[in-house]
Coordinates of N, CA, C and O in Angstrom, one line a residue:
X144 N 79.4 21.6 -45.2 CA 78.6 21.3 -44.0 C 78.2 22.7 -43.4 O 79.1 23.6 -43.6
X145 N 77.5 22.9 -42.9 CA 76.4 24.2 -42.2 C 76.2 24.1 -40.8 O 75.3 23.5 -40.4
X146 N 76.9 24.7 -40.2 CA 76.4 24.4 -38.9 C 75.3 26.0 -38.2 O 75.8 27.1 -38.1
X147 N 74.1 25.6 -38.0 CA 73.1 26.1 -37.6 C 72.8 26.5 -36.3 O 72.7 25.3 -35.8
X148 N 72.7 27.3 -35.3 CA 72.7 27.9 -33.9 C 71.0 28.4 -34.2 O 70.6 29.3 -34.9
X149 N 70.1 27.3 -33.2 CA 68.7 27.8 -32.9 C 68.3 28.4 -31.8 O 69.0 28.2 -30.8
X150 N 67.3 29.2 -31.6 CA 66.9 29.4 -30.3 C 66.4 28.5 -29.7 O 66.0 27.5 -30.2
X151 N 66.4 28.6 -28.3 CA 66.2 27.6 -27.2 C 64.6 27.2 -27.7 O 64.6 26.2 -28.5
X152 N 63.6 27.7 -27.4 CA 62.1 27.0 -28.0 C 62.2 26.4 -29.3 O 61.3 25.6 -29.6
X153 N 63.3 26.7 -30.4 CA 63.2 25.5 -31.7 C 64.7 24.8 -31.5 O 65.5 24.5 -32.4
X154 N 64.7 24.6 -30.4 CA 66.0 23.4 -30.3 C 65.1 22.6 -29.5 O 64.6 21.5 -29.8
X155 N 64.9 23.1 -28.7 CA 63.1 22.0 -27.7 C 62.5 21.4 -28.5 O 62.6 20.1 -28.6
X156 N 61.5 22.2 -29.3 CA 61.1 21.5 -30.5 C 61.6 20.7 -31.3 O 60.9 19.6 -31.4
X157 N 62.7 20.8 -32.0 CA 63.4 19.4 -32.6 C 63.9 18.5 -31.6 O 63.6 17.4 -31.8
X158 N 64.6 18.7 -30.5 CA 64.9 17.8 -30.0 C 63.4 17.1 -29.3 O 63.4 15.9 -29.1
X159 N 62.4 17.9 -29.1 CA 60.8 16.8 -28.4 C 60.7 15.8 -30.1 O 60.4 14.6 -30.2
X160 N 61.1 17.0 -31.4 CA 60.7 15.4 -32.4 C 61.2 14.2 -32.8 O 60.9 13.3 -33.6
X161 N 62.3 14.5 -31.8 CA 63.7 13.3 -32.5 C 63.3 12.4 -30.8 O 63.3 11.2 -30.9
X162 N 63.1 12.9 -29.6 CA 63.1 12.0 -28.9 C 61.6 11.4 -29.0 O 61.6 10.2 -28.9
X163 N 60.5 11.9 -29.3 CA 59.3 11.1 -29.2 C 58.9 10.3 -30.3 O 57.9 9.7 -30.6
X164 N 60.8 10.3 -31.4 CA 60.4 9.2 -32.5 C 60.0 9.8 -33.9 O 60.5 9.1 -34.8
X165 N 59.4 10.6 -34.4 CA 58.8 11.6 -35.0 C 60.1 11.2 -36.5 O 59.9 10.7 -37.6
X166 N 61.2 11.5 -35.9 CA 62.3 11.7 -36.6 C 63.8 11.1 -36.0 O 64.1 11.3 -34.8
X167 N 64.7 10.3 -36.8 CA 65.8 9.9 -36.6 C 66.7 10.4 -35.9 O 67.6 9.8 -35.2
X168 N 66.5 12.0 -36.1 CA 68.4 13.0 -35.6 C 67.3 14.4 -35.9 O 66.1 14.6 -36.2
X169 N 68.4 15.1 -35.5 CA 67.9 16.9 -35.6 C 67.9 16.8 -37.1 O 66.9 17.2 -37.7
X170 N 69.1 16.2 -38.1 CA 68.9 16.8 -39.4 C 68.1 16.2 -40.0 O 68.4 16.6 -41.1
X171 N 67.3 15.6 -40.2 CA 65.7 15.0 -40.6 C 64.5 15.8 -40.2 O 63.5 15.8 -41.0
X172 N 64.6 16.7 -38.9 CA 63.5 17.9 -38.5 C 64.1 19.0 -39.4 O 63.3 19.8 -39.9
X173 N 65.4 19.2 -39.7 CA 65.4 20.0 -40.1 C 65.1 20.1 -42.0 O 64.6 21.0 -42.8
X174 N 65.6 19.2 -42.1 CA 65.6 19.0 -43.6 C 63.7 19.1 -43.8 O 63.3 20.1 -44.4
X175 N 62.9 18.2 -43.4 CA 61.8 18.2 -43.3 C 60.8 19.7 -43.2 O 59.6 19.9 -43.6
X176 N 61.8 20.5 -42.3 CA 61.1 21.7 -42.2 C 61.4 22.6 -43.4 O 60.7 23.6 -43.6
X177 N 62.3 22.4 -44.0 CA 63.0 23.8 -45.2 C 62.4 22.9 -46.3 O 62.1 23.6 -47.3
X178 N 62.0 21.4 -46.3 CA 61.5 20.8 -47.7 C 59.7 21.2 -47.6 O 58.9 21.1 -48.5
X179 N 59.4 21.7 -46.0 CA 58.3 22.0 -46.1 C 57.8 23.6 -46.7 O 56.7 23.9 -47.3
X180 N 59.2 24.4 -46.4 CA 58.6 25.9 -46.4 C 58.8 26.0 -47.4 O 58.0 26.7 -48.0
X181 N 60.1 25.1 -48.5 CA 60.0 25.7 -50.2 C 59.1 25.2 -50.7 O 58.9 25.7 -51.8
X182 N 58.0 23.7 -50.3 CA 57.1 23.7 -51.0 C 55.7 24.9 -50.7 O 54.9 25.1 -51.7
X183 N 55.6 25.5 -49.6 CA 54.9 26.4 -49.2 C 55.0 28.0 -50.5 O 54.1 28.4 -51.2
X184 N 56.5 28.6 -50.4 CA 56.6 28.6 -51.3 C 56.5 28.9 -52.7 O 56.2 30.0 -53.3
X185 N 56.8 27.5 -53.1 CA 56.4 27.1 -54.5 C 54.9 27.2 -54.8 O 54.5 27.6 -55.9
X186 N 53.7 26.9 -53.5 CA 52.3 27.0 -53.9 C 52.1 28.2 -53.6 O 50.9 28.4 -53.6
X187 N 52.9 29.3 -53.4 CA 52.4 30.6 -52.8 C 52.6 31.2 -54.4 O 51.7 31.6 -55.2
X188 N 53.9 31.0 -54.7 CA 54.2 31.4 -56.0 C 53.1 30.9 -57.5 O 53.0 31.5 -58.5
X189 N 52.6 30.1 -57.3 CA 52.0 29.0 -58.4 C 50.7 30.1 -58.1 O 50.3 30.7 -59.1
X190 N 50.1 30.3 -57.0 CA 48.8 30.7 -56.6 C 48.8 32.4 -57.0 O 47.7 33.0 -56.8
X191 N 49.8 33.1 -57.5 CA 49.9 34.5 -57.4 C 50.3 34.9 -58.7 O 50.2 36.0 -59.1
X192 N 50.9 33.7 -59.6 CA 50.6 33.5 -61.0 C 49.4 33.0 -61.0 O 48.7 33.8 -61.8
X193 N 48.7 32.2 -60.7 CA 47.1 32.4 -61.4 C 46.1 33.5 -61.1 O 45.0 33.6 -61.6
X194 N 46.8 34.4 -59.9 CA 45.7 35.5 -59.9 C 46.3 36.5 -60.5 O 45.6 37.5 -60.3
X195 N 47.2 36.7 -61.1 CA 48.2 37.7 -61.9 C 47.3 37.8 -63.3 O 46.8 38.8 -63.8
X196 N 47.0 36.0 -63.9 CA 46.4 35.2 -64.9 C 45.0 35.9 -64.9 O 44.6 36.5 -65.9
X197 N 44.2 35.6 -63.6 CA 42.9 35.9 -63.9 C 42.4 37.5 -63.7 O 41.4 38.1 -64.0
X198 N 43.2 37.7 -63.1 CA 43.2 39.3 -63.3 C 43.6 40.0 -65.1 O 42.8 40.4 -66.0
X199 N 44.4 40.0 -65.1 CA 44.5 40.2 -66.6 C 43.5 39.6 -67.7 O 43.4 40.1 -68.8
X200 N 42.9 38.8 -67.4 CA 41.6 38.1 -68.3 C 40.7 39.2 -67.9 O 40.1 39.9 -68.8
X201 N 40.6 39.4 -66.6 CA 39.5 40.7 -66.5 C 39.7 41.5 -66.7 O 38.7 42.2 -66.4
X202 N 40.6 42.2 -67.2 CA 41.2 43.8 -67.4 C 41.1 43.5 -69.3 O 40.8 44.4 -70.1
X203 N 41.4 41.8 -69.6 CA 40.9 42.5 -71.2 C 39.5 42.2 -71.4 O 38.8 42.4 -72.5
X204 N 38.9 41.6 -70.3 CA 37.5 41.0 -70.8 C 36.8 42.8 -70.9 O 36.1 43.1 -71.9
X205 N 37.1 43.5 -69.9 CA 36.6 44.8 -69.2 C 37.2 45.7 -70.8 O 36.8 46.8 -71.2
X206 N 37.9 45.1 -71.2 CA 38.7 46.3 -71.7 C 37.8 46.4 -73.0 O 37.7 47.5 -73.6
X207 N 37.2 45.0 -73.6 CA 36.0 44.8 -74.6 C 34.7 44.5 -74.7 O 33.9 44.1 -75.6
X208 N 34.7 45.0 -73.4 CA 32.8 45.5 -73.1 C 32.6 43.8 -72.9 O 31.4 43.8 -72.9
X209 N 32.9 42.6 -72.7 CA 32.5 41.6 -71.5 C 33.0 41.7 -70.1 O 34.1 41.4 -69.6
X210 N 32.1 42.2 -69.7 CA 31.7 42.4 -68.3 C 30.3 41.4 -68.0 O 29.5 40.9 -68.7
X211 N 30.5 41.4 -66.0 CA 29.1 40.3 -65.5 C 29.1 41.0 -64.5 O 30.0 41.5 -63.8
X212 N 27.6 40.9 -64.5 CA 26.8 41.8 -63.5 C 27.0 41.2 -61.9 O 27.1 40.0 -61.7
X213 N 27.1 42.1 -61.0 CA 27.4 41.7 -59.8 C 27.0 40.6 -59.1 O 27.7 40.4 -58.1
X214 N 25.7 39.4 -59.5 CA 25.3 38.7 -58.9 C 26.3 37.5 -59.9 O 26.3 36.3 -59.5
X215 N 27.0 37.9 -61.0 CA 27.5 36.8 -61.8 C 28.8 36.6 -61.1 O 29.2 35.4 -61.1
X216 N 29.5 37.7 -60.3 CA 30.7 37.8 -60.0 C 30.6 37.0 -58.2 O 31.6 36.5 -57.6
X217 N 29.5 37.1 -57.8 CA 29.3 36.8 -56.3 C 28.9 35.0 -56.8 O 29.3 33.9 -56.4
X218 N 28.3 35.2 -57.4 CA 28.3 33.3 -57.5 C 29.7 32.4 -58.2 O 29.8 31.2 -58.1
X219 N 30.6 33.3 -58.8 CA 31.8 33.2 -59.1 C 32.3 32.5 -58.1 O 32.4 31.3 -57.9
X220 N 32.6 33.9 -57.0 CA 33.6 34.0 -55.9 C 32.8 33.3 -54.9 O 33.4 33.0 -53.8
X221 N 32.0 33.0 -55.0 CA 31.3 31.4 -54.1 C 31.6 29.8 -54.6 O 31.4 28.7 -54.0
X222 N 32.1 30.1 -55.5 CA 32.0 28.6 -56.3 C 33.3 28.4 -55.9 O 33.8 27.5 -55.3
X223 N 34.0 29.7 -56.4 CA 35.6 29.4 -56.0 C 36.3 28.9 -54.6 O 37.2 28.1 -54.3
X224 N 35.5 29.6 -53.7 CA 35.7 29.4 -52.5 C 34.8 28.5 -52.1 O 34.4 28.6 -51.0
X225 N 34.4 27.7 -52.7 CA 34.2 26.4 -52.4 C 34.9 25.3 -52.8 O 35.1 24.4 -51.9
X226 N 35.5 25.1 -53.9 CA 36.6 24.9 -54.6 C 37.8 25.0 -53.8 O 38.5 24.0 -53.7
X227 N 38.1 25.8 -53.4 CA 39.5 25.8 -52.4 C 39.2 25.7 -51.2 O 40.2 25.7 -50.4
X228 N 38.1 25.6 -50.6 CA 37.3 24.8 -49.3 C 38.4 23.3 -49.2 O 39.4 22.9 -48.7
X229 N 37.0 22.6 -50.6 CA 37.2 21.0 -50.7 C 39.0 20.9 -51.5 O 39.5 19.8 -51.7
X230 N 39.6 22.1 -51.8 CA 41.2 21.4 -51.9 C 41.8 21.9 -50.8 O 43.0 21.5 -51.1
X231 N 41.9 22.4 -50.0 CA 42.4 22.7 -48.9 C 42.0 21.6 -47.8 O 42.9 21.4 -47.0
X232 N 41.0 21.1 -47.7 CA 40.9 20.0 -46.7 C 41.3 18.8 -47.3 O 41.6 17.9 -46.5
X233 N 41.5 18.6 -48.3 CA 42.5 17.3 -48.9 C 43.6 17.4 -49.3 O 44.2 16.7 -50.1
X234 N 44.2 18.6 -48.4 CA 46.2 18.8 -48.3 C 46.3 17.9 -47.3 O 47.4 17.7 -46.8

């Protein structure tokens, strides 16, 4: 067993979520919040291996004369970020 000492503004906080219903008891806000930040996390991690990934694709594409001209690389980096536009608003 663990017993945890919060500050006054996130003891407010869990206790406003446990009394407005939200949640059963404190250990359900809290479980809920630590099952939130390791999936946070895990996508931060997942996201920094694929740019680890696509960086290294460019360093051998570069490394063998495929290369794309700057208007190839800006409609790229538009597409993409449109792409994590529309998956970011369906989290």
């Amino acid at each position: 067993m663990m017993n945890v000492v919060l500050p006054s503004d996130l003891n407010e906080f869990v206790c406003l979520k446990v009394n407005d219903g939200s949640f059963a008891n404190e250990q359900e806000v809290v479980l809920a919040a630590l099952s939130m930040m390791r999936d946070h996390e895990l996508a931060c991690a997942r996201e920094l291996q694929w740019l680890r990934s696509a960086i290294d694709e460019g360093w051998q594409s570069a490394q063998t004369g495929r290369l794309h001209s700057s208007q190839e690389v800006w409609t790229n980096l538009e597409e993409q970020r449109r792409e994590w536009k529309i998956r970011d608003s369906s989290e």
